[in-house]
Coordinates of C-alpha atoms and ligand atoms in Angstrom, one line a residue:
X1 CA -1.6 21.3 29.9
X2 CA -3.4 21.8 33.2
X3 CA -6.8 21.8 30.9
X4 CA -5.9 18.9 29.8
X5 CA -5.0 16.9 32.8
X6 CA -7.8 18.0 34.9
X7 CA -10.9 17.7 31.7
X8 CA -9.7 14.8 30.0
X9 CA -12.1 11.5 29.7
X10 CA -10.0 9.5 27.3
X11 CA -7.3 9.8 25.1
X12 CA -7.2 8.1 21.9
X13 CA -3.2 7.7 20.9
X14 CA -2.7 7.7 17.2
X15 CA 0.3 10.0 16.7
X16 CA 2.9 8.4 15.1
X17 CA 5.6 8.0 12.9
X18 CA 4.2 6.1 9.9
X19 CA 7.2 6.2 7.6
X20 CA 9.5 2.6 7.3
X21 CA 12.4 4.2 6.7
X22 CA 12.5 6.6 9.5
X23 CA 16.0 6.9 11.8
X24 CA 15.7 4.7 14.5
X25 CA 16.5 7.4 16.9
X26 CA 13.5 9.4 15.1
X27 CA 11.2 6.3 15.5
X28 CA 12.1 5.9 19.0
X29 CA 11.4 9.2 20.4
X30 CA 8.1 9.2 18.4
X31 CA 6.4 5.6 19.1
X32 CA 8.4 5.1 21.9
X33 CA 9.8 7.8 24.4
X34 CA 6.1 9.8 23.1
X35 CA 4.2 6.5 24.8
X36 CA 5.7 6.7 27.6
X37 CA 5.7 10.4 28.2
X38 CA 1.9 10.2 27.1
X39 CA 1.6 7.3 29.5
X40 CA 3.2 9.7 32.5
X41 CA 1.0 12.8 31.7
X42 CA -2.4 9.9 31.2
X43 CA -1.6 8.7 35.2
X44 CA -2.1 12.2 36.3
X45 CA -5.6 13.0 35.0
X46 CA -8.1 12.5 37.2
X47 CA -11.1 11.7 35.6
X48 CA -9.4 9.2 33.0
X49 CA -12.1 6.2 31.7
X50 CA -9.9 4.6 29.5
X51 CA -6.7 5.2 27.6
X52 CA -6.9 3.7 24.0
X53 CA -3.5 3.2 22.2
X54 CA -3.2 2.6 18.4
X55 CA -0.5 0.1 17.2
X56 CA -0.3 -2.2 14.1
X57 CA -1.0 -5.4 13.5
X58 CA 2.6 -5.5 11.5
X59 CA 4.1 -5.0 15.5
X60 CA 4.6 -8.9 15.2
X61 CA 5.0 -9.1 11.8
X62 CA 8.2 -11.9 12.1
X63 CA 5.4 -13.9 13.5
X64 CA 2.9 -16.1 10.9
X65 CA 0.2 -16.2 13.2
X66 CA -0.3 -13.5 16.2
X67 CA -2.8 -13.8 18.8
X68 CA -4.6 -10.7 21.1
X69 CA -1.3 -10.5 23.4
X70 CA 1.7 -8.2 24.0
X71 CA 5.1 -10.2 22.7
X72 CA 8.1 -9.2 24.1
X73 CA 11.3 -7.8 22.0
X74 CA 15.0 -8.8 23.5
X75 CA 16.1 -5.7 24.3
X76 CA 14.0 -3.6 27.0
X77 CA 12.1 -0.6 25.5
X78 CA 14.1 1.6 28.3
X79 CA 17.3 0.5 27.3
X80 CA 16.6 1.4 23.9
X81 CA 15.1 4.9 25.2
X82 CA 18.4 5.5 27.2
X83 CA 21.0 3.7 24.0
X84 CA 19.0 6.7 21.9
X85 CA 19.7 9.7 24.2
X86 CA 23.6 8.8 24.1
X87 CA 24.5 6.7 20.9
X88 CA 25.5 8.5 17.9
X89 CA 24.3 8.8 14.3
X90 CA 26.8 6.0 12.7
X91 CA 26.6 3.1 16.0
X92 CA 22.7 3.4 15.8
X93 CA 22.9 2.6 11.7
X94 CA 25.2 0.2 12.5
X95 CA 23.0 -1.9 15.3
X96 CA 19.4 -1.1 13.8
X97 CA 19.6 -4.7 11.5
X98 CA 20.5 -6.3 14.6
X99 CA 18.1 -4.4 16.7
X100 CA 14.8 -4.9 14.3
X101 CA 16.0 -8.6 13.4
X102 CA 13.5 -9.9 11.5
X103 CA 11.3 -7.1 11.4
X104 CA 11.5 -5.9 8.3
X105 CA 11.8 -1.9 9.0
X106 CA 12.1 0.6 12.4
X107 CA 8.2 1.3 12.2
X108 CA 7.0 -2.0 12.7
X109 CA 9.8 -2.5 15.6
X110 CA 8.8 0.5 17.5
X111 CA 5.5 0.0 17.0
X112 CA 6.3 -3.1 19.2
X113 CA 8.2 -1.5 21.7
X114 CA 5.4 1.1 22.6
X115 CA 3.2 -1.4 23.4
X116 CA 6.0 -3.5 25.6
X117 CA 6.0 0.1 26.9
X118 CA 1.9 0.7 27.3
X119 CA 1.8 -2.7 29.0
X120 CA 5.1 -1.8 31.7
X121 CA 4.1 1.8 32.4
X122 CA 0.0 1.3 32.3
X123 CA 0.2 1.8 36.5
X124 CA -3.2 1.8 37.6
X125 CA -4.4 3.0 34.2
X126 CA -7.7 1.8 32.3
X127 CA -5.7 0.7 29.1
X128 CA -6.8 -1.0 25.5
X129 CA -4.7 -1.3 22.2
X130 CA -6.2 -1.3 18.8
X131 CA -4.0 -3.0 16.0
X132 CA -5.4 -2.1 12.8
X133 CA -4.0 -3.4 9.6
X134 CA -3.2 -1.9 6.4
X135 CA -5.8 1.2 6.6
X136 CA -7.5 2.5 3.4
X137 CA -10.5 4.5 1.9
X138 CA -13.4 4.7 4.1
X139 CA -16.0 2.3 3.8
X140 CA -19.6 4.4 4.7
X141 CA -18.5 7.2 6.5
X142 CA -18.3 10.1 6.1
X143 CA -19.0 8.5 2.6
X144 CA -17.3 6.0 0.3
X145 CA -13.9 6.1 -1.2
X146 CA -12.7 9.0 1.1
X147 CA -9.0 9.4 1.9
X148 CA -6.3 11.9 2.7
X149 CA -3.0 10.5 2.8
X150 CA -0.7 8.3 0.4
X151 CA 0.0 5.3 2.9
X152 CA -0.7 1.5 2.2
X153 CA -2.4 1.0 -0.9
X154 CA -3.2 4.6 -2.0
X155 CA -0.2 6.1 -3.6
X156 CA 0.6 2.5 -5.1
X157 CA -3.0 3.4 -6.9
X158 CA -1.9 6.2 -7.8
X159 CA 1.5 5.5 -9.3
X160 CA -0.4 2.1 -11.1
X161 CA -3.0 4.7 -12.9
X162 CA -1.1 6.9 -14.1
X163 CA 0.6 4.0 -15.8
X164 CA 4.1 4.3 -13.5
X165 CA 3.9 1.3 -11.9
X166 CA 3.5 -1.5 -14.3
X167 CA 5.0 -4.3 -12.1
X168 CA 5.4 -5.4 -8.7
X169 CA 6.5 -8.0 -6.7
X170 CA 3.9 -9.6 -4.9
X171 CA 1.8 -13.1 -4.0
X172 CA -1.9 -12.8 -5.4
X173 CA -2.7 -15.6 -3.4
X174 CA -1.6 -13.4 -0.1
X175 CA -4.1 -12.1 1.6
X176 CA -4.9 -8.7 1.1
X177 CA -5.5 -7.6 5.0
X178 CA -6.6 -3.9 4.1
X179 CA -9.2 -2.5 6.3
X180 CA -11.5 0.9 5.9
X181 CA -10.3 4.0 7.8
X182 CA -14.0 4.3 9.2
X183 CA -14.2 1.0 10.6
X184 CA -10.8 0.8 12.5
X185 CA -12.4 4.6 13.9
X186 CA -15.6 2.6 14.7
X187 CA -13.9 -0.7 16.6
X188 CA -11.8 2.1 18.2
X189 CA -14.2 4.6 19.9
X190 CA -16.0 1.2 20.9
X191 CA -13.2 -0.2 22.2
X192 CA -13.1 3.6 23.7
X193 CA -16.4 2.5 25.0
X194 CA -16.1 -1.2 26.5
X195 CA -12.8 0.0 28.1
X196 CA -14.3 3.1 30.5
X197 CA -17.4 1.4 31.3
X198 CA -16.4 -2.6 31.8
X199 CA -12.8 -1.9 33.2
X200 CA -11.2 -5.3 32.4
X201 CA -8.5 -6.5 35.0
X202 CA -6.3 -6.5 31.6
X203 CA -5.0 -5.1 29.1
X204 CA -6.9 -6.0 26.0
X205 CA -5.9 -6.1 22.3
X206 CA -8.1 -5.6 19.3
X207 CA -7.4 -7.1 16.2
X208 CA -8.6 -4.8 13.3
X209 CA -7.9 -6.8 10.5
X210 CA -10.2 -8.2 7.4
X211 CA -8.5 -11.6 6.8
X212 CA -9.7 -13.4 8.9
X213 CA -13.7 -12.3 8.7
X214 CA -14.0 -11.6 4.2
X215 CA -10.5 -12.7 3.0
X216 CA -9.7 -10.8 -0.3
X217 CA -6.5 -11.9 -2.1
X218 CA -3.6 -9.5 -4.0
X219 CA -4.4 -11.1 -7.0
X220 CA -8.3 -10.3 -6.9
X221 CA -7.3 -6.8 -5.2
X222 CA -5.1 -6.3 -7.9
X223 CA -7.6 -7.0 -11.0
X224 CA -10.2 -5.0 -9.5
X225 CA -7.9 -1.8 -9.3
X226 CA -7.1 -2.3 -12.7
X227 CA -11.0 -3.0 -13.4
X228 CA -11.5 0.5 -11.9
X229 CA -8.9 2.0 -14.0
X230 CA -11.6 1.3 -16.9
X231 CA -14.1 3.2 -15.8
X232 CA -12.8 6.4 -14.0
X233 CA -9.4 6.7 -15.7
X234 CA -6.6 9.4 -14.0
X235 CA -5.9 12.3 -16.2
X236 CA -2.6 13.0 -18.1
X237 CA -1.6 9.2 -17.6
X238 CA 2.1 8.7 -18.6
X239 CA 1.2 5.3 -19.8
X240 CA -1.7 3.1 -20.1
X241 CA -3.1 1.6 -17.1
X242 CA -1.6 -2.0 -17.1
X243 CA 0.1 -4.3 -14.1
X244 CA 1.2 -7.2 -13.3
X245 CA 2.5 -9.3 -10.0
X246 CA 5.8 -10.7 -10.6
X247 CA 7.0 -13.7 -8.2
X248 CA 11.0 -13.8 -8.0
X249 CA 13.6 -11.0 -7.9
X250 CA 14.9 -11.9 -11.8
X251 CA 11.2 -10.9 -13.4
X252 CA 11.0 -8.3 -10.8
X253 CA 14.6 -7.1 -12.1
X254 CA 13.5 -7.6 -15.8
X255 CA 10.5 -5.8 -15.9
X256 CA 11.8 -3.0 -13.7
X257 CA 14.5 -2.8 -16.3
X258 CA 12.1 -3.0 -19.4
X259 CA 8.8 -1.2 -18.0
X260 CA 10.0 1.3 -15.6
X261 CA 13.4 2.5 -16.1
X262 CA 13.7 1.9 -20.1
X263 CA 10.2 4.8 -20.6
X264 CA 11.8 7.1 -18.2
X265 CA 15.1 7.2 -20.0
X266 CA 13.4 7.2 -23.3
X267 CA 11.2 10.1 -22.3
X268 CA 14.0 12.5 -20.4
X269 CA 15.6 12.0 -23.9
X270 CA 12.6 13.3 -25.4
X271 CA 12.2 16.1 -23.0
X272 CA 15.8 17.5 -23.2
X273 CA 15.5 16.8 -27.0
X274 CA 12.4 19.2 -26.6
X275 CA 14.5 21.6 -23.9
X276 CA 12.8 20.4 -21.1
X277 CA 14.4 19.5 -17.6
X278 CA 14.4 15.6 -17.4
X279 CA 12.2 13.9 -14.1
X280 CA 10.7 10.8 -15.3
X281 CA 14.2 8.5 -14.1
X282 CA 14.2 10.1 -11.0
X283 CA 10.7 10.0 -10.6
X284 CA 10.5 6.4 -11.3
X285 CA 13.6 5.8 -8.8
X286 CA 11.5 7.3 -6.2
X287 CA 9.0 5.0 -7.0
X288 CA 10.6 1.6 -7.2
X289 CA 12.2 2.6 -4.0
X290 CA 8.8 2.8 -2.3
X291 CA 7.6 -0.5 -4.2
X292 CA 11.0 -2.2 -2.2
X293 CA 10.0 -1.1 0.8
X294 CA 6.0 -2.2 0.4
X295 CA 6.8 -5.7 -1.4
X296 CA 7.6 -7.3 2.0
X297 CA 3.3 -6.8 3.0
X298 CA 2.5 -7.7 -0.6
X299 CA 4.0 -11.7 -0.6
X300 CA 3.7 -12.6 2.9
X301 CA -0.3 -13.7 4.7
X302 CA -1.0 -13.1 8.3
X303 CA -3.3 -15.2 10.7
X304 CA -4.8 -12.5 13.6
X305 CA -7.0 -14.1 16.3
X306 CA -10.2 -11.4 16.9
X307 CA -11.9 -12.9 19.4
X308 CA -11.5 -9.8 21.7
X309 CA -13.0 -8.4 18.3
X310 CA -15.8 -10.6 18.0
X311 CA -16.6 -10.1 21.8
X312 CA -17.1 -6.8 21.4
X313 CA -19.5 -6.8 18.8
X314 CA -21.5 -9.3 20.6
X315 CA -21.5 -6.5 23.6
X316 CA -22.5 -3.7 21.4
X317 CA -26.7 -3.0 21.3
X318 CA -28.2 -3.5 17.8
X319 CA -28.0 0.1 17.5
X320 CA -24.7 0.7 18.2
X321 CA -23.9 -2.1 16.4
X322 CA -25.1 -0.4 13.2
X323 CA -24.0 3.1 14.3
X324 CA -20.3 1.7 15.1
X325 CA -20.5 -0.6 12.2
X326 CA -17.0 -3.1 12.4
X327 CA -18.4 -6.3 10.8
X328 CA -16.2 -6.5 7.6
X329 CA -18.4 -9.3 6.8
X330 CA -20.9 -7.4 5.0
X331 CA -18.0 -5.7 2.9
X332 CA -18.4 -5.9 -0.7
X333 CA -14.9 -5.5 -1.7
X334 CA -15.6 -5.1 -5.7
X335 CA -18.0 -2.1 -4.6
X336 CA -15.4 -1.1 -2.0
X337 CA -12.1 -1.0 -4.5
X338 CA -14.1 0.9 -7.5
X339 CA -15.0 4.1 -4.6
X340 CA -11.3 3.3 -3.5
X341 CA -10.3 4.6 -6.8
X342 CA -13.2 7.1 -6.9
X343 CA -11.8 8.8 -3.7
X344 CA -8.1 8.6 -4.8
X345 CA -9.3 10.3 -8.1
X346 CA -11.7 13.1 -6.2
X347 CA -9.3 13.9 -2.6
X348 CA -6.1 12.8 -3.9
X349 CA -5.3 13.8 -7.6
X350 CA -8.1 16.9 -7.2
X351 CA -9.8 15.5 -10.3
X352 CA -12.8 16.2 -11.1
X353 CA -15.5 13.7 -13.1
X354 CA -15.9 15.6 -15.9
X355 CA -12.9 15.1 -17.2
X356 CA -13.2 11.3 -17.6
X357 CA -13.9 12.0 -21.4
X358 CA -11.2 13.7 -22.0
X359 CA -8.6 11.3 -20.0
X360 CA -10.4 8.4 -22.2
X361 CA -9.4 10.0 -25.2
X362 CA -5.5 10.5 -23.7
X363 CA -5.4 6.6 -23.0
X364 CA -6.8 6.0 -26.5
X365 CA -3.6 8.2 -28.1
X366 CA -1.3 6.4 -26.2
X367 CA -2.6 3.1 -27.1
X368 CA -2.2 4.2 -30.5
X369 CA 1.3 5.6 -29.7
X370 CA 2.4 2.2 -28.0
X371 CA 1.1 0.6 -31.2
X372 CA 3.0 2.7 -33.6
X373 CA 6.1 2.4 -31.3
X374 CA 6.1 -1.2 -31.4
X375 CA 5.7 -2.1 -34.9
X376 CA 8.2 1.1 -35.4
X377 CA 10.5 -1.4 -33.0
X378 CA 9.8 -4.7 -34.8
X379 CA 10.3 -3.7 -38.3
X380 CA 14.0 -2.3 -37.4
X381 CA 14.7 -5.3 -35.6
X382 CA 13.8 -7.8 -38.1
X383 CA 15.7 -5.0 -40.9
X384 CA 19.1 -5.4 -38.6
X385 CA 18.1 -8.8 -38.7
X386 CA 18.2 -9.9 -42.0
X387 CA 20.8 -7.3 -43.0
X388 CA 23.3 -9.8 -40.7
X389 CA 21.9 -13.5 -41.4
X390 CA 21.6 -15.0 -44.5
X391 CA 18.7 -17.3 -42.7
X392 CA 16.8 -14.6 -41.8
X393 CA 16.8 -13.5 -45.3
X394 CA 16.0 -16.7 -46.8
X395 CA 13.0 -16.7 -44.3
X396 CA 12.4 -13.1 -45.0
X397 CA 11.9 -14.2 -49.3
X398 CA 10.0 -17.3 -48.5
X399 CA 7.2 -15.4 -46.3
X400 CA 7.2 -12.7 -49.4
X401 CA 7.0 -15.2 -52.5
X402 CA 4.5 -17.1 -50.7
X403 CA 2.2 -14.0 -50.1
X404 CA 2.7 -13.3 -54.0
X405 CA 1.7 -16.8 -54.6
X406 CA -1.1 -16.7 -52.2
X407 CA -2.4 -13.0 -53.5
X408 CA -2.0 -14.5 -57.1
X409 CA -4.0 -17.3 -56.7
X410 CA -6.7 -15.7 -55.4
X411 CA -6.6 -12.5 -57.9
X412 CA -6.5 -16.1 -60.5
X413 CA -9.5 -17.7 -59.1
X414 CA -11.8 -14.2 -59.2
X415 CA -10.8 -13.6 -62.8
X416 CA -11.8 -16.9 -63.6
X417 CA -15.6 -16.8 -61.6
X418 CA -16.0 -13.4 -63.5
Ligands
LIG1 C1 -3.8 -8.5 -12.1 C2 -2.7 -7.9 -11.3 C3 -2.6 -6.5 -11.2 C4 -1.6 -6.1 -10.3 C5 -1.2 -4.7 -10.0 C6 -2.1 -3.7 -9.6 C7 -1.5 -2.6 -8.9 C8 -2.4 -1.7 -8.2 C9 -2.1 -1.4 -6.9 C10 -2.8 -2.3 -5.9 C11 -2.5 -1.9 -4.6 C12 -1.4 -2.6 -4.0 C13 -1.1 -2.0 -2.7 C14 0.0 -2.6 -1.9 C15 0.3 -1.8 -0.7 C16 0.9 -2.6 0.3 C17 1.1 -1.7 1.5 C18 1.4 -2.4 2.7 C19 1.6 -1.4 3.8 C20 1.7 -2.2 5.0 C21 1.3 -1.3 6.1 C22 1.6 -1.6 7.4 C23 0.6 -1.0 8.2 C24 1.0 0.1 9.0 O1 1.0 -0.2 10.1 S1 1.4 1.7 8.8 C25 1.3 2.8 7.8 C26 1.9 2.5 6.5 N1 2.9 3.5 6.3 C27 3.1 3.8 5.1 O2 2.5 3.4 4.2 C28 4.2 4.8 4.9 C29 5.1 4.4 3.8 N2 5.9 5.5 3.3 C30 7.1 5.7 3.6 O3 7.7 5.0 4.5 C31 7.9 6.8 2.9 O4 7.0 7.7 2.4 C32 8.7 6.2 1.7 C33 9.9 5.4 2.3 C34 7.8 5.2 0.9 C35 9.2 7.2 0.8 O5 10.1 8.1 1.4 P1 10.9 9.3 0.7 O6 11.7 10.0 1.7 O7 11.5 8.8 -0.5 O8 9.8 10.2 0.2 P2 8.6 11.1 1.0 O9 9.2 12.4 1.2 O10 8.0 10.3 2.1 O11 7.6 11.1 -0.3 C36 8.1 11.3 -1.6 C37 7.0 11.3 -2.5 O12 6.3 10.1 -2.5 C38 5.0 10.2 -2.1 N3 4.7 9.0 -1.2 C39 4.8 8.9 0.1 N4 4.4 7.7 0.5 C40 4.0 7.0 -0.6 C41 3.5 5.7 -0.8 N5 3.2 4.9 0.2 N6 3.3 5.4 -2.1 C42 3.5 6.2 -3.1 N7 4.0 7.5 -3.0 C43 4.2 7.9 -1.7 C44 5.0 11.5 -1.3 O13 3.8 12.1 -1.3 C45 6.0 12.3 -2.0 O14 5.4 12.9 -3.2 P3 5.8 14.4 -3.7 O15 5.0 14.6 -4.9 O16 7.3 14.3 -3.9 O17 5.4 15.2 -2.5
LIG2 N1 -1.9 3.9 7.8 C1 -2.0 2.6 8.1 O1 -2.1 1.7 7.2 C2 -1.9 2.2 9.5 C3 -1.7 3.1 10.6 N2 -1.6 2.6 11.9 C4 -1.5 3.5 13.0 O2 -2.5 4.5 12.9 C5 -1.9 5.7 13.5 C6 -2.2 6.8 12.5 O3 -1.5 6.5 11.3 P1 -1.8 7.3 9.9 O4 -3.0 8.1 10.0 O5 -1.6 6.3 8.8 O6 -0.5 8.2 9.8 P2 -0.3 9.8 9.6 O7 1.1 10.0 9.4 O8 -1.3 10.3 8.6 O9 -0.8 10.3 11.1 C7 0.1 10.3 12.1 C8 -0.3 11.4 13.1 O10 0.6 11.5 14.1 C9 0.8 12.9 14.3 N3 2.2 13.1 14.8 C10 3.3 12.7 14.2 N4 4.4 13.1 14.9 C11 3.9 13.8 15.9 C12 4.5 14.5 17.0 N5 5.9 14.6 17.1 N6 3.7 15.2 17.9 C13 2.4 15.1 17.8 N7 1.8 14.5 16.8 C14 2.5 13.9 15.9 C15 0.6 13.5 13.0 O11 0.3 14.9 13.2 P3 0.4 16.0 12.1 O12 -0.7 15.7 11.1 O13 0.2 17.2 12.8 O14 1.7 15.8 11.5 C16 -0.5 12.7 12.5 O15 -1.8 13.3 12.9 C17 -0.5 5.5 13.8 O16 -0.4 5.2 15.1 C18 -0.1 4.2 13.0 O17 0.9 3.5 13.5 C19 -1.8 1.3 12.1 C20 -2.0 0.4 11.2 C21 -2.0 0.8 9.8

């Protein structure tokens, strides 16, 4: 502790909960109290430049469009610190709807509340926030496609190739406000940068967002994950590679019902009839339980002003400018989405390249299954069918005695040429 008050030139705040579902209480202590606490042990270090505090650009997401400024929540952040310490389990369930309003989880309402709380406690402290949006594979650096973790888009990759995920409720004319790893560290050690050396009188906030610079939509996001599924397939997929956006809660319940849950069930059977322990239901529960709580981003599009952004690019040198690259103009998202999938392939799954071949061939013998399974499906149908309705079966002779005919006619005509 006393190294680090007396050495320390910045701090960079990232530590957070990330996870939407966390207790209240939980996400308190950790994006809130852990501010503020950080904030207390930041005012005494003496040779402080700049304290740099990472937030969202979801903090406001119950706003449409949200500018470069701090918005206040109804109920003080130390109030809610103080209700924490003293409420129990059951009365904080009970007041968190009423609490987050129209937030849709406790991450993105703490995530507001520490920065009502960097903005009350800053004291004479040299502070910028950075409010990244939904973070994904790096860009450049340290090269393309890397990753480490299964937020935002990358375990919805994951569970979409290894054929899991096969529907989702989304908007692909949203915007698709994902943003490389590498470039919200970039913005943010310049921000790191601009904040020790210029000293604004204010507190300044960053927008680290894509929409608004190279817009890229769900549905274009969407294809080009799928695209990418072509050519660097997962191994050991459960199913072919195949989604779709759905657009109300009645396809969304159809499909979950026909594409997700119906496979599961139909392959536990298979496993228990094989004396294997069933997963796949609960697996896919798991799944579909993330996909709720990830559909809210996926159908909703954000407006961020950047001009605090686009200031500080101007500031940087034309070195710096290239060595702290920002500028998601010159992102080629197409380029960007294939390494996406690359990285998720290589740093997530542990795959390796080589064994593209063979997961080629395992997609090619479950098309072929999903063929077989099919017709398999349609021929009992129509047999149930015409064993019940005399219609069906009068349908069922016409189609035959008009192939005999047609067959006939033809096996006629050669005869006759010969
Ligand atoms: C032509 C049309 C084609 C269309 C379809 C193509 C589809 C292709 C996909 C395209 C991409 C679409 C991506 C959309 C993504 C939208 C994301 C929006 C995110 C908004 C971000 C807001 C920005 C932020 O500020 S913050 C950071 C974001 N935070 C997160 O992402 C955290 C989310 N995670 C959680 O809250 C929890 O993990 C939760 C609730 C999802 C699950 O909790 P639970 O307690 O059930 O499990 P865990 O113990 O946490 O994990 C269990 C298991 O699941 C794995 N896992 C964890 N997170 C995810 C995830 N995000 N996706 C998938 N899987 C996840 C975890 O590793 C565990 O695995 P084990 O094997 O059991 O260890
Ligand atoms: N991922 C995203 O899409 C976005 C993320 N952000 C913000 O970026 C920051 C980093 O998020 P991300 O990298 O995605 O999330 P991670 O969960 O991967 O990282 C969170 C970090 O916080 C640390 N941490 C958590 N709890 C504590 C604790 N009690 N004490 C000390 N350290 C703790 C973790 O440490 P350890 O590894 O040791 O557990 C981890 O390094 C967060 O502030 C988040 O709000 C903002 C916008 C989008």
């Amino acid at each position: 502790m006393q190294e680090l008050l007396s050495c320390t030139n910045i701090v960079f705040h990232c530590a957070a909960t990330v996870r939407f579902d966390d207790h209240l209480r939980h996400a308190v202590q950790l994006n809130v109290t852990a501010t503020q606490q950080l904030l207390l042990m930041a005012s005494q270090m003496p040779k402080l430049e700049a304290f740099i505090h990472i937030s969202t650009a979801f903090s406001n997401c119950n706003l449409k469009h949200i500018d470069e400024v701090i918005y206040p929540c109804p109920v003080e952040p130390k109030k809610i610190i103080d209700s924490m310490e003293w409420l129990d389990d059951a009365i904080i369930d009970e007041i968190t709807p009423k609490l987050i309003g129209d937030r849709p989880n406790t991450y993105t309402y703490t995530k507001a509340l520490g920065e009502m709380v960097v903005q009350q406690e800053s004291r004479n402290l040299n502070i910028a926030i950075v409010r990244p949006s939904i973070v994904g594979a790096t860009w450049q650096e340290p090269f393309p496609g890397w990753v480490d973790n299964l937020n935002g888009p990358s375990g919805l990759i994951i569970a979409a190739g290894k054929g899991f995920l096969r529907a989702i409720r989304g908007t692909p004319k949203a915007v698709a406000d994902l943003i490389p790893v590498d470039t919200v560290a970039n913005l943010t050690l310049a921000v790191g940068w601009y904040t020790a050396v210029n000293r604004p009188k204010s507190t300044l906030i960053y927008h680290c967002t894509s929409g608004n610079f190279n817009p890229c939509y769900w549905g274009k996001m969407g294809f080009q994950v799928l695209a990418a599924f072509e050519k660097i397939p997962f191994e050991r997929a459960f199913r072919r590679p195949y989604a779709d956006f759905t657009t109300n809660t009645i396809t969304t319940q159809y499909w979950n019902a026909v594409s997700h849950r119906a496979p599961a069930i139909i392959y536990d059977f298979y496993l228990r009839l094989t004396g294997r322990k069933p997963r796949m239901t609960k697996l896919m529960n798991r799944l579909l339980r993330t996909v709720s709580m990830l559909e809210y981003f996926l159908n909703r599009s954000w407006e961020w002003s950047t001009y605090n952004t686009e200031m500080l690019m101007s500031e940087l040198s034309p070195e710096d400018q290239r060595v702290f690259n920002f500028d998601v103009r010159q992102l080629n998202w197409l380029e960007y989405i294939e390494n996406y999938v690359l990285g998720v392939k290589k740093y997530l799954l542990k795959e390796d390249m080589a064994g593209v071949p063979k997961a080629k061939q395992h997609l090619k013998r479950l098309r072929n299954i999903h063929y077989l399974f099919n017709t398999a499906l349609l021929l009992i149908a129509w047999r149930l069918l015409i064993a019940r309705s005399q219609m069906a079966r009068n349908v069922w002779l016409f189609i035959v005695s008009f192939c005999y005919k047609f067959l006939s006619y033809f096996r006629a005509s050669g005869t006759l040429k010969v």
